[in-house]
Amino acid sequence: MRSRPSRRRGSGTDGPQSRPANAPRSSVPSPQRRRRTDVRSRRSRDTIGRRAPGRPLHWRQSSLQRSIRVTFPLAVLSIVLSVVALLVLIVRLRIHPYIAMTSVAVVLGLAFGLPLIDGEFGVLAVVDGVLGPSLAHILPLVGLGCIIGEIISRSGGGELLARVLLEKVGTQRGVLAVVLAGLLVGSTIFFDTAVILLAPVVLSISRRAGRPAAFFAVPMAIAVLAVHAILPPHPGAVAVASALGVDYGLLAVLGLATMLPGAAVGILWASRRLARIDARGGLPIPVEDPPAERTVAQPDTRAVSTLAGGSTALATAPATATRLLPRLLVVLTLPVLLILLATLTALVAPQSTPLGDVLRFLGTPVVALMITTVVAYVLLLPRSARGTGGLTEVGRVGLRPVGEIVLSTGGGVAFGGVIAASGIGGQLVERLQEAHLPLVVFGFVLAAVLRATLGTTTAAVTTVATLLATTVDTTAVDPTHIALLAVAVSAGGVCLSQVNDAGFWVLSRYFSIPERTMLSTWTVGVTVMGVVCATLTTVLWYLLPGTPA
């Protein structure tokens, strides 16, 4: 029997030949380089949230876009028709938003040429890919926020804070009270979290003032969105500042100087429009849950009072109010402080340290709200108000509206995800570049169009900032004008919030605002805010000394 000739790895006809010292380097990667490349590739993700094993990120995106078989004009027409179809289904035919938006998203994906069934690029895979990660982020925040809201409601803290705010500013200035609260809380907390955290206060002020919740919820949300778009540590503002090399302080000063006047005009528009709608009887005043009489002990006197309503709000006598108000302020500011501390830690000490990692962990929104939930339960609810089920019972009652909120939000995410997967964003960039608009106007218009198309402020402003960073020589423009360019991009990112925006449905479902009212107040209000901010930014662009591009 002949012995099989042994082969050394890397030699012979089956392996790469040994390379002389002066020979050119082979284009074939070594096994070690291949392993490193595969590891990096496995860590990458494509735009629809699925892993791309063994393939770099750009390969997945280009392959998905190659599967889109539709011209740019037809894609724009398809998107416009899909939005019209959504409005008809939701507003006119009263179909549930999740069913309407998911169905339209599937039809739109088929119109774009996506296959019906495909494990990688099928329309169902795209919807599933964007829906899963988004709901995984939204669901815990909404759930914990609702539990905190139930605790505040049971303690009577919402009513107490509403009474204090109305005593300070007057009943006629209740909108001013919630706007100030929105600016403070929204400065460091993400939009949806801030809206849910302030919901008990808004509903309490609405009941005490005898006005519909929309009167206070929409202005509050506009104020939250204003600081969400322009102030670090919010992701959109950080992405714009990082991409363009803008100083955070300069961005905050110029952003607030232009965005706050825009917010004031947008709030004024929304308030007047809401007044006209309410005059026709189109807005309900919030009430307690369906009547279910409960007996609760009044903390000060131990007297027993019978309250109507599904929630066991405690009577707040003066002595109780004196103790409750500081505790309530601790609960409302605790998540803000935790998130702010984590952000400052990341900025001051970006390197990983044991203490820094702990602070960043505690400042994660989900962790911060979880800690706040426990603190609120301990500080705000006496034993007499906790019931026999404890925090489990409070959570069960508080989580009742979560399904409606999350499903409606998920429908908007699915619709926006299909549009994003079409690759139309890149085509929009090319078309607007051909228009040769002034740089500050180009940044605003492109961000507004992408915001309306993709349904998310962060994605829109990040895309535009990345494009501008690669096409504009920022060294040839002074820092002030670069900061103004960043403000213009952020202003475009707040415009045209509509049915494909998750925040649209959080606001609509949590405060029971009809879709038609949302479109005529919220959508128009935030667009007015963005346009006013962009106008002021453009004026400063040409008035301030420097080198406008």
Coordinates of C-alpha atoms in Angstrom, one line a residue:
M1 CA 0.0 0.0 0.0
R2 CA 1.3 3.4 -1.0
S3 CA 1.4 6.0 1.6
R4 CA -0.5 9.2 0.7
P5 CA 1.9 12.1 0.3
S6 CA 1.7 14.6 3.1
R7 CA 0.9 18.2 2.3
R8 CA 2.0 21.1 4.4
R9 CA -0.5 23.8 5.0
G10 CA 0.2 26.7 2.7
S11 CA 2.3 24.7 0.2
G12 CA 1.6 22.4 -2.7
T13 CA -1.0 22.8 -5.4
D14 CA -3.9 23.1 -3.1
G15 CA -2.7 26.0 -0.9
P16 CA -1.3 29.4 -1.6
Q17 CA 2.3 29.4 -2.6
S18 CA 4.9 30.9 -0.4
R19 CA 5.7 34.5 -1.4
P20 CA 9.2 35.9 -1.9
A21 CA 10.0 38.9 0.2
N22 CA 9.9 41.3 -2.8
A23 CA 6.8 39.8 -4.4
P24 CA 3.6 41.9 -4.4
R25 CA 1.1 41.2 -1.6
S26 CA -1.6 38.8 -2.7
S27 CA -5.2 40.0 -2.8
V28 CA -6.3 36.8 -1.1
P29 CA -6.8 37.4 2.6
S30 CA -5.0 35.2 5.1
P31 CA -7.1 32.9 7.3
Q32 CA -6.5 35.3 10.2
R33 CA -7.7 38.3 8.3
R34 CA -10.7 36.3 7.0
R35 CA -11.6 35.4 10.6
R36 CA -11.3 39.1 11.7
T37 CA -13.4 40.2 8.8
D38 CA -16.1 37.6 9.5
V39 CA -16.3 38.7 13.2
R40 CA -16.7 42.3 12.1
S41 CA -19.3 41.3 9.5
R42 CA -21.3 39.3 12.0
R43 CA -21.4 42.3 14.3
S44 CA -22.9 44.5 11.6
R45 CA -26.6 44.8 11.0
D46 CA -28.6 46.0 8.1
T47 CA -31.3 48.6 7.9
I48 CA -34.1 46.1 8.7
G49 CA -32.6 44.9 11.9
R50 CA -31.4 41.4 10.8
R51 CA -27.9 40.1 11.1
A52 CA -25.7 39.8 8.1
P53 CA -23.4 36.9 8.8
G54 CA -20.3 36.8 6.7
R55 CA -21.3 39.9 4.7
P56 CA -20.4 43.6 5.3
L57 CA -23.1 46.1 6.0
H58 CA -23.0 47.8 2.6
W59 CA -23.6 44.5 0.8
R60 CA -26.9 43.9 2.6
Q61 CA -28.1 47.4 2.0
S62 CA -27.2 47.4 -1.7
S63 CA -28.7 43.9 -2.2
L64 CA -32.0 45.0 -0.6
Q65 CA -32.1 48.1 -2.8
R66 CA -31.4 46.1 -5.9
S67 CA -34.5 44.1 -5.2
I68 CA -36.6 47.4 -5.4
R69 CA -37.9 47.5 -9.0
V70 CA -39.6 50.9 -9.1
T71 CA -38.6 54.3 -10.5
F72 CA -38.3 57.3 -8.3
P73 CA -41.5 59.1 -9.5
L74 CA -43.5 55.9 -9.1
A75 CA -42.0 55.4 -5.6
V76 CA -43.0 58.9 -4.6
L77 CA -46.5 58.4 -6.0
S78 CA -46.8 55.1 -4.2
I79 CA -45.9 56.7 -0.8
V80 CA -48.4 59.6 -1.3
L81 CA -51.2 57.2 -2.3
S82 CA -50.4 55.0 0.7
V83 CA -50.6 58.0 3.1
V84 CA -54.0 58.9 1.6
A85 CA -55.1 55.3 1.9
L86 CA -54.1 55.3 5.6
L87 CA -56.1 58.5 6.3
V88 CA -59.2 57.0 4.6
L89 CA -58.9 53.7 6.5
I90 CA -58.2 55.2 9.9
V91 CA -60.1 58.5 9.9
R92 CA -63.1 57.7 7.6
L93 CA -63.6 53.9 7.9
R94 CA -62.4 53.8 11.6
I95 CA -60.2 50.8 11.1
H96 CA -57.7 50.2 13.9
P97 CA -54.4 52.0 13.1
Y98 CA -52.3 48.9 13.6
I99 CA -54.3 46.8 11.1
A100 CA -54.5 49.7 8.6
M101 CA -50.8 50.6 8.7
T102 CA -49.5 47.1 8.6
S103 CA -51.8 46.2 5.7
V104 CA -50.8 49.3 3.8
A105 CA -47.1 48.6 4.6
V106 CA -47.4 45.2 3.0
V107 CA -49.1 46.5 -0.1
L108 CA -46.5 49.3 -0.4
G109 CA -43.7 46.8 -0.2
L110 CA -45.2 44.7 -2.9
A111 CA -45.6 47.9 -5.0
F112 CA -41.9 48.6 -4.5
G113 CA -41.2 45.1 -5.9
L114 CA -40.3 43.3 -2.7
P115 CA -41.1 39.6 -2.8
L116 CA -44.1 38.4 -0.8
I117 CA -42.3 35.5 0.8
D118 CA -38.5 35.7 1.2
G119 CA -36.5 34.9 4.3
E120 CA -34.1 37.8 3.7
F121 CA -35.8 40.5 1.6
G122 CA -39.5 39.6 1.6
V123 CA -42.0 42.3 2.6
L124 CA -42.9 40.3 5.7
A125 CA -39.3 40.0 6.6
V126 CA -38.9 43.8 6.3
V127 CA -41.9 44.4 8.5
D128 CA -40.8 41.9 11.1
G129 CA -37.3 43.2 11.0
V130 CA -38.2 46.8 11.9
L131 CA -41.1 45.9 14.2
G132 CA -39.2 43.6 16.6
P133 CA -36.4 45.9 17.6
S134 CA -38.6 49.0 17.7
L135 CA -41.2 47.4 20.0
A136 CA -38.5 45.9 22.1
H137 CA -37.4 49.5 22.8
I138 CA -40.8 51.1 23.1
L139 CA -42.7 48.4 25.1
P140 CA -40.7 48.6 28.4
L141 CA -40.7 52.4 28.4
V142 CA -44.4 52.6 27.8
G143 CA -45.2 49.9 30.3
L144 CA -43.0 51.4 33.1
G145 CA -44.3 54.9 32.3
C146 CA -47.9 53.7 32.7
I147 CA -47.2 52.0 36.0
I148 CA -45.5 55.2 37.3
G149 CA -48.6 57.1 36.1
E150 CA -50.9 54.8 38.0
I151 CA -48.9 55.2 41.2
I152 CA -49.0 59.0 40.9
S153 CA -52.7 58.8 40.2
R154 CA -53.4 56.6 43.2
S155 CA -51.3 58.8 45.5
G156 CA -53.2 61.9 44.4
G157 CA -49.9 63.4 43.3
G158 CA -51.1 64.3 39.9
E159 CA -54.0 66.3 41.3
L160 CA -51.8 67.9 43.9
L161 CA -49.2 69.0 41.4
A162 CA -51.9 70.2 39.0
R163 CA -53.4 72.3 41.8
V164 CA -50.1 73.8 42.8
L165 CA -49.3 74.7 39.2
L166 CA -52.7 76.2 38.6
E167 CA -52.4 78.2 41.8
K168 CA -49.0 79.6 40.7
V169 CA -49.9 80.5 37.1
G170 CA -53.7 80.6 37.2
T171 CA -56.3 78.3 35.6
Q172 CA -56.2 80.4 32.4
R173 CA -52.5 79.6 32.1
G174 CA -52.6 75.9 32.6
V175 CA -51.1 75.5 29.1
L176 CA -48.1 77.5 30.3
A177 CA -47.7 75.2 33.3
V178 CA -47.5 72.0 31.2
V179 CA -45.3 73.7 28.6
L180 CA -42.7 74.6 31.3
A181 CA -42.9 71.1 32.7
G182 CA -42.4 69.7 29.2
L183 CA -39.3 71.8 28.6
L184 CA -37.8 70.8 31.9
V185 CA -38.5 67.1 31.8
G186 CA -37.9 66.8 28.1
S187 CA -34.5 68.3 28.3
T188 CA -32.9 65.0 29.1
I189 CA -35.6 62.3 28.7
F190 CA -36.6 60.9 25.3
F191 CA -39.8 62.1 23.8
D192 CA -42.1 59.2 24.4
T193 CA -40.8 58.7 28.0
A194 CA -41.3 62.4 28.8
V195 CA -44.8 62.4 27.4
I196 CA -45.9 59.3 29.4
L197 CA -44.2 60.6 32.6
L198 CA -46.1 63.9 32.4
A199 CA -49.4 62.3 31.4
P200 CA -50.8 62.1 35.0
V201 CA -50.1 65.8 35.5
V202 CA -51.7 66.8 32.2
L203 CA -54.8 64.7 32.8
S204 CA -55.1 66.2 36.3
I205 CA -54.8 69.7 35.1
S206 CA -57.3 68.9 32.4
R207 CA -59.9 67.7 34.9
R208 CA -59.4 70.5 37.3
A209 CA -59.6 73.1 34.5
G210 CA -62.6 71.4 32.9
R211 CA -60.9 71.4 29.5
P212 CA -60.2 68.5 27.1
A213 CA -56.9 66.8 27.6
A214 CA -55.8 67.7 24.1
F215 CA -55.7 71.4 25.1
F216 CA -52.7 70.6 27.4
A217 CA -51.2 67.4 25.9
V218 CA -50.5 68.8 22.4
P219 CA -48.7 72.0 23.7
M220 CA -46.8 69.9 26.2
A221 CA -45.7 67.5 23.5
I222 CA -44.6 70.3 21.2
A223 CA -42.4 71.7 24.0
V224 CA -40.9 68.3 24.6
L225 CA -40.2 67.8 20.9
A226 CA -38.5 71.2 20.7
V227 CA -35.8 70.3 23.3
H228 CA -35.7 66.7 22.1
A229 CA -34.6 67.9 18.6
I230 CA -32.0 70.5 19.6
L231 CA -30.4 69.6 23.0
P232 CA -27.9 66.9 23.8
P233 CA -28.0 64.2 25.1
H234 CA -30.8 63.4 22.7
P235 CA -29.5 61.1 19.9
G236 CA -30.5 63.4 17.0
A237 CA -28.8 66.4 18.4
V238 CA -25.7 64.4 19.4
A239 CA -25.5 62.8 15.9
V240 CA -25.8 66.2 14.2
A241 CA -23.2 67.8 16.4
S242 CA -20.8 64.9 16.1
A243 CA -21.1 64.6 12.3
L244 CA -20.6 68.3 11.7
G245 CA -18.1 68.9 14.5
V246 CA -20.3 71.5 16.3
D247 CA -19.7 72.5 19.9
Y248 CA -22.6 71.2 22.1
G249 CA -22.9 74.5 24.0
L250 CA -23.1 76.6 20.8
L251 CA -25.7 74.2 19.3
A252 CA -27.8 74.5 22.5
V253 CA -27.6 78.3 22.6
L254 CA -28.5 78.9 18.9
G255 CA -31.0 76.0 18.9
L256 CA -32.9 77.3 21.9
A257 CA -32.8 80.9 20.5
T258 CA -34.5 79.8 17.3
M259 CA -36.5 76.7 18.3
L260 CA -38.3 78.2 21.4
P261 CA -39.9 81.0 19.3
G262 CA -40.9 78.4 16.8
A263 CA -42.4 76.3 19.6
A264 CA -44.3 79.3 20.9
V265 CA -45.9 79.9 17.4
G266 CA -46.6 76.3 16.9
I267 CA -48.3 76.0 20.4
L268 CA -50.3 79.2 19.6
W269 CA -51.6 77.6 16.3
A270 CA -52.4 74.3 18.0
S271 CA -54.3 76.0 20.9
R272 CA -56.4 78.1 18.6
R273 CA -57.2 75.2 16.4
L274 CA -58.1 73.0 19.4
A275 CA -60.4 75.8 20.6
R276 CA -62.3 75.8 17.3
I277 CA -62.6 72.0 17.3
D278 CA -63.8 72.0 20.9
A279 CA -66.4 74.6 20.1
R280 CA -68.0 72.0 17.8
G281 CA -67.9 69.4 20.7
G282 CA -65.2 67.3 19.2
L283 CA -63.0 66.8 22.2
P284 CA -63.8 64.8 25.4
I285 CA -62.9 65.9 28.9
P286 CA -61.0 63.1 30.7
V287 CA -62.8 61.4 33.5
E288 CA -61.8 58.6 35.9
D289 CA -62.0 55.0 35.0
P290 CA -65.5 53.4 34.9
P291 CA -67.2 53.9 38.3
A292 CA -66.2 51.3 40.9
E293 CA -66.6 52.6 44.4
R294 CA -63.7 51.9 46.7
T295 CA -63.1 52.8 50.3
V296 CA -59.7 54.2 51.2
A297 CA -58.3 55.6 54.4
Q298 CA -57.6 59.3 54.4
P299 CA -54.0 59.5 55.6
D300 CA -54.3 62.5 58.0
T301 CA -57.5 61.8 59.9
R302 CA -57.8 58.0 59.3
A303 CA -61.3 58.9 58.3
V304 CA -62.9 56.7 55.6
S305 CA -64.1 58.3 52.4
T306 CA -65.8 56.7 49.5
L307 CA -64.4 57.7 46.1
A308 CA -65.9 57.1 42.7
G309 CA -63.5 56.0 40.0
G310 CA -61.4 53.1 39.1
S311 CA -58.2 54.5 40.6
T312 CA -57.8 54.9 44.4
A313 CA -56.7 58.5 44.5
L314 CA -56.0 59.6 48.1
A315 CA -57.5 62.7 49.5
T316 CA -54.7 65.2 50.0
A317 CA -55.3 67.3 53.1
P318 CA -52.9 70.2 53.7
A319 CA -50.6 68.2 56.0
T320 CA -50.5 65.3 53.5
A321 CA -49.9 67.7 50.6
T322 CA -46.9 69.2 52.5
R323 CA -45.3 65.7 52.7
L324 CA -46.4 64.5 49.3
L325 CA -45.2 67.3 47.1
P326 CA -41.5 66.9 47.7
R327 CA -41.7 63.2 47.3
L328 CA -43.6 63.7 44.0
L329 CA -40.9 66.0 42.8
V330 CA -38.3 63.4 43.6
V331 CA -40.1 60.8 41.5
L332 CA -40.5 63.2 38.5
T333 CA -36.9 64.3 38.6
L334 CA -35.2 61.0 39.5
P335 CA -35.2 59.5 35.9
V336 CA -34.1 62.9 34.5
L337 CA -31.1 63.0 36.9
L338 CA -30.1 59.4 36.3
I339 CA -30.1 59.9 32.5
L340 CA -28.4 63.2 32.8
L341 CA -25.7 61.8 35.0
A342 CA -25.1 58.9 32.6
T343 CA -24.8 61.3 29.7
L344 CA -22.3 63.6 31.5
T345 CA -20.3 60.5 32.5
A346 CA -20.1 59.4 28.9
L347 CA -18.9 62.9 27.8
V348 CA -16.4 63.5 30.6
A349 CA -15.0 59.9 30.9
P350 CA -15.7 58.0 27.6
Q351 CA -13.3 55.3 28.6
S352 CA -14.8 52.3 30.4
T353 CA -14.3 52.4 34.2
P354 CA -16.2 50.4 36.9
L355 CA -17.9 53.5 38.3
G356 CA -18.6 55.0 34.8
D357 CA -20.1 51.7 33.7
V358 CA -22.4 51.6 36.7
L359 CA -23.5 55.2 36.2
R360 CA -24.2 54.6 32.5
F361 CA -26.1 51.4 33.3
L362 CA -28.3 53.3 35.9
G363 CA -28.9 56.0 33.3
T364 CA -30.3 53.7 30.7
P365 CA -33.9 54.8 30.2
V366 CA -35.4 51.4 31.0
V367 CA -33.3 51.0 34.1
A368 CA -33.9 54.6 35.2
L369 CA -37.7 54.1 34.9
M370 CA -37.5 50.8 36.7
I371 CA -35.8 52.4 39.6
T372 CA -38.2 55.2 39.5
T373 CA -41.2 52.8 39.6
V374 CA -39.9 51.2 42.9
V375 CA -39.1 54.6 44.4
A376 CA -42.5 56.0 43.5
Y377 CA -44.2 52.9 45.0
V378 CA -42.4 53.3 48.3
L379 CA -42.5 57.1 48.6
L380 CA -46.0 57.9 47.2
L381 CA -48.2 55.1 48.3
P382 CA -48.9 54.5 52.0
R383 CA -49.8 51.0 53.0
S384 CA -53.5 51.8 53.0
A385 CA -53.4 52.6 49.3
R386 CA -51.3 49.7 48.1
G387 CA -54.1 47.2 48.2
T388 CA -53.7 43.5 48.9
G389 CA -51.9 42.8 45.7
G390 CA -49.1 45.4 46.2
L391 CA -47.1 46.5 43.2
T392 CA -48.5 43.6 41.2
E393 CA -52.0 45.0 41.4
V394 CA -50.8 48.5 40.7
G395 CA -49.0 47.3 37.6
R396 CA -51.9 45.2 36.4
V397 CA -54.2 48.3 36.5
G398 CA -51.5 50.6 35.1
L399 CA -50.7 48.4 32.1
R400 CA -54.2 48.4 30.7
P401 CA -53.6 51.0 28.0
V402 CA -50.2 49.6 26.9
G403 CA -51.6 47.2 24.3
E404 CA -53.4 50.0 22.4
I405 CA -50.4 52.3 22.6
V406 CA -47.8 49.8 21.5
L407 CA -49.8 48.3 18.7
S408 CA -50.6 51.7 17.2
T409 CA -47.0 52.7 17.5
G410 CA -45.8 49.4 16.0
G411 CA -48.0 50.0 12.9
G412 CA -46.3 53.3 12.3
V413 CA -42.9 51.8 12.7
A414 CA -43.8 49.0 10.2
F415 CA -45.0 51.5 7.6
G416 CA -42.0 53.7 8.0
G417 CA -39.7 50.7 7.9
V418 CA -41.0 49.6 4.5
I419 CA -40.4 53.1 3.1
A420 CA -36.9 53.2 4.5
A421 CA -36.1 49.8 3.0
S422 CA -37.0 51.0 -0.4
G423 CA -33.9 53.2 -0.5
I424 CA -35.9 56.2 -1.6
G425 CA -34.0 58.3 0.9
G426 CA -30.8 58.2 -1.1
Q427 CA -32.8 59.2 -4.3
L428 CA -34.3 62.1 -2.4
V429 CA -30.8 63.3 -1.5
E430 CA -29.7 63.2 -5.1
R431 CA -32.7 65.1 -6.4
L432 CA -32.4 67.8 -3.8
Q433 CA -28.7 68.2 -4.5
E434 CA -29.6 68.8 -8.2
A435 CA -31.8 71.8 -7.1
H436 CA -28.7 73.8 -5.9
L437 CA -30.4 75.2 -2.9
P438 CA -28.5 77.3 -0.3
L439 CA -26.8 75.1 2.1
V440 CA -28.9 76.0 5.1
V441 CA -32.2 75.7 3.2
F442 CA -31.0 72.4 1.7
G443 CA -30.3 70.9 5.1
F444 CA -33.8 71.9 6.4
V445 CA -35.7 70.7 3.3
L446 CA -34.0 67.4 3.1
A447 CA -34.4 66.7 6.8
A448 CA -38.1 67.6 6.6
V449 CA -38.7 65.4 3.6
L450 CA -36.9 62.5 5.2
R451 CA -38.8 63.0 8.5
A452 CA -42.1 62.8 6.6
T453 CA -40.9 59.8 4.7
L454 CA -39.2 57.8 7.4
G455 CA -41.3 58.9 10.4
T456 CA -38.5 59.5 12.8
T457 CA -36.6 62.6 13.8
T458 CA -33.4 60.8 14.8
A459 CA -33.1 58.9 11.5
A460 CA -33.8 61.9 9.4
V461 CA -31.3 64.3 11.0
T462 CA -28.7 61.6 11.3
T463 CA -28.9 60.8 7.6
V464 CA -28.7 64.5 6.6
A465 CA -25.9 65.3 9.0
T466 CA -23.9 62.4 7.7
L467 CA -24.4 63.5 4.1
L468 CA -23.4 67.1 4.8
A469 CA -20.3 65.9 6.7
T470 CA -19.1 64.1 3.6
T471 CA -20.0 66.7 1.0
V472 CA -19.3 70.0 2.8
D473 CA -15.9 71.3 3.7
T474 CA -16.6 72.4 7.3
T475 CA -13.1 73.8 7.7
A476 CA -14.1 76.5 5.1
V477 CA -17.1 77.7 7.2
D478 CA -16.8 79.4 10.6
P479 CA -18.1 77.4 13.7
T480 CA -21.2 79.7 14.1
H481 CA -22.5 79.0 10.7
I482 CA -21.8 75.3 11.0
A483 CA -23.9 75.4 14.2
L484 CA -26.6 77.2 12.4
L485 CA -26.6 74.5 9.7
A486 CA -27.0 71.9 12.4
V487 CA -30.0 73.9 13.8
A488 CA -31.6 74.0 10.4
V489 CA -31.2 70.2 10.0
S490 CA -32.8 69.8 13.5
A491 CA -35.6 72.1 12.5
G492 CA -36.4 70.0 9.5
G493 CA -36.4 66.9 11.7
V494 CA -39.4 68.1 13.7
C495 CA -41.7 68.9 10.8
L496 CA -44.5 66.7 9.3
S497 CA -45.0 64.3 12.1
Q498 CA -47.9 62.1 10.9
V499 CA -49.2 58.6 10.8
N500 CA -45.9 56.9 10.2
D501 CA -44.4 58.5 13.3
A502 CA -44.5 56.4 16.5
G503 CA -44.8 59.5 18.7
F504 CA -47.9 60.5 16.8
W505 CA -49.7 57.4 18.1
V506 CA -48.3 57.6 21.6
L507 CA -49.8 61.0 21.9
S508 CA -53.1 60.2 20.2
R509 CA -53.8 57.0 22.1
Y510 CA -52.6 58.0 25.5
F511 CA -54.8 61.2 25.6
S512 CA -57.6 59.9 23.4
I513 CA -57.1 62.5 20.7
P514 CA -58.8 61.6 17.3
E515 CA -56.6 61.2 14.3
R516 CA -58.2 64.0 12.4
T517 CA -57.5 66.4 15.3
M518 CA -54.0 65.2 15.6
L519 CA -53.3 66.0 12.0
S520 CA -54.8 69.5 12.2
T521 CA -53.1 70.4 15.5
W522 CA -50.1 68.3 16.2
T523 CA -48.8 67.8 12.6
V524 CA -49.4 71.4 11.6
G525 CA -48.1 72.7 15.0
V526 CA -44.8 71.0 14.8
T527 CA -44.4 71.9 11.2
V528 CA -45.0 75.6 12.0
M529 CA -42.4 75.2 14.8
G530 CA -39.8 73.8 12.4
V531 CA -40.5 76.4 9.6
V532 CA -40.3 79.4 12.1
C533 CA -37.0 77.9 13.5
A534 CA -35.6 77.5 10.0
T535 CA -36.6 81.0 9.0
L536 CA -34.9 82.5 12.0
T537 CA -31.9 80.3 11.4
T538 CA -31.7 81.5 7.7
V539 CA -31.9 85.1 8.8
L540 CA -29.0 84.6 11.2
W541 CA -27.1 82.7 8.6
Y542 CA -26.9 85.8 6.4
L543 CA -26.8 88.4 9.2
L544 CA -24.0 87.1 11.3
P545 CA -20.5 87.8 10.2
G546 CA -18.6 84.8 8.8
T547 CA -18.4 82.7 5.7
P548 CA -21.8 81.4 4.6
A549 CA -21.5 78.4 2.3

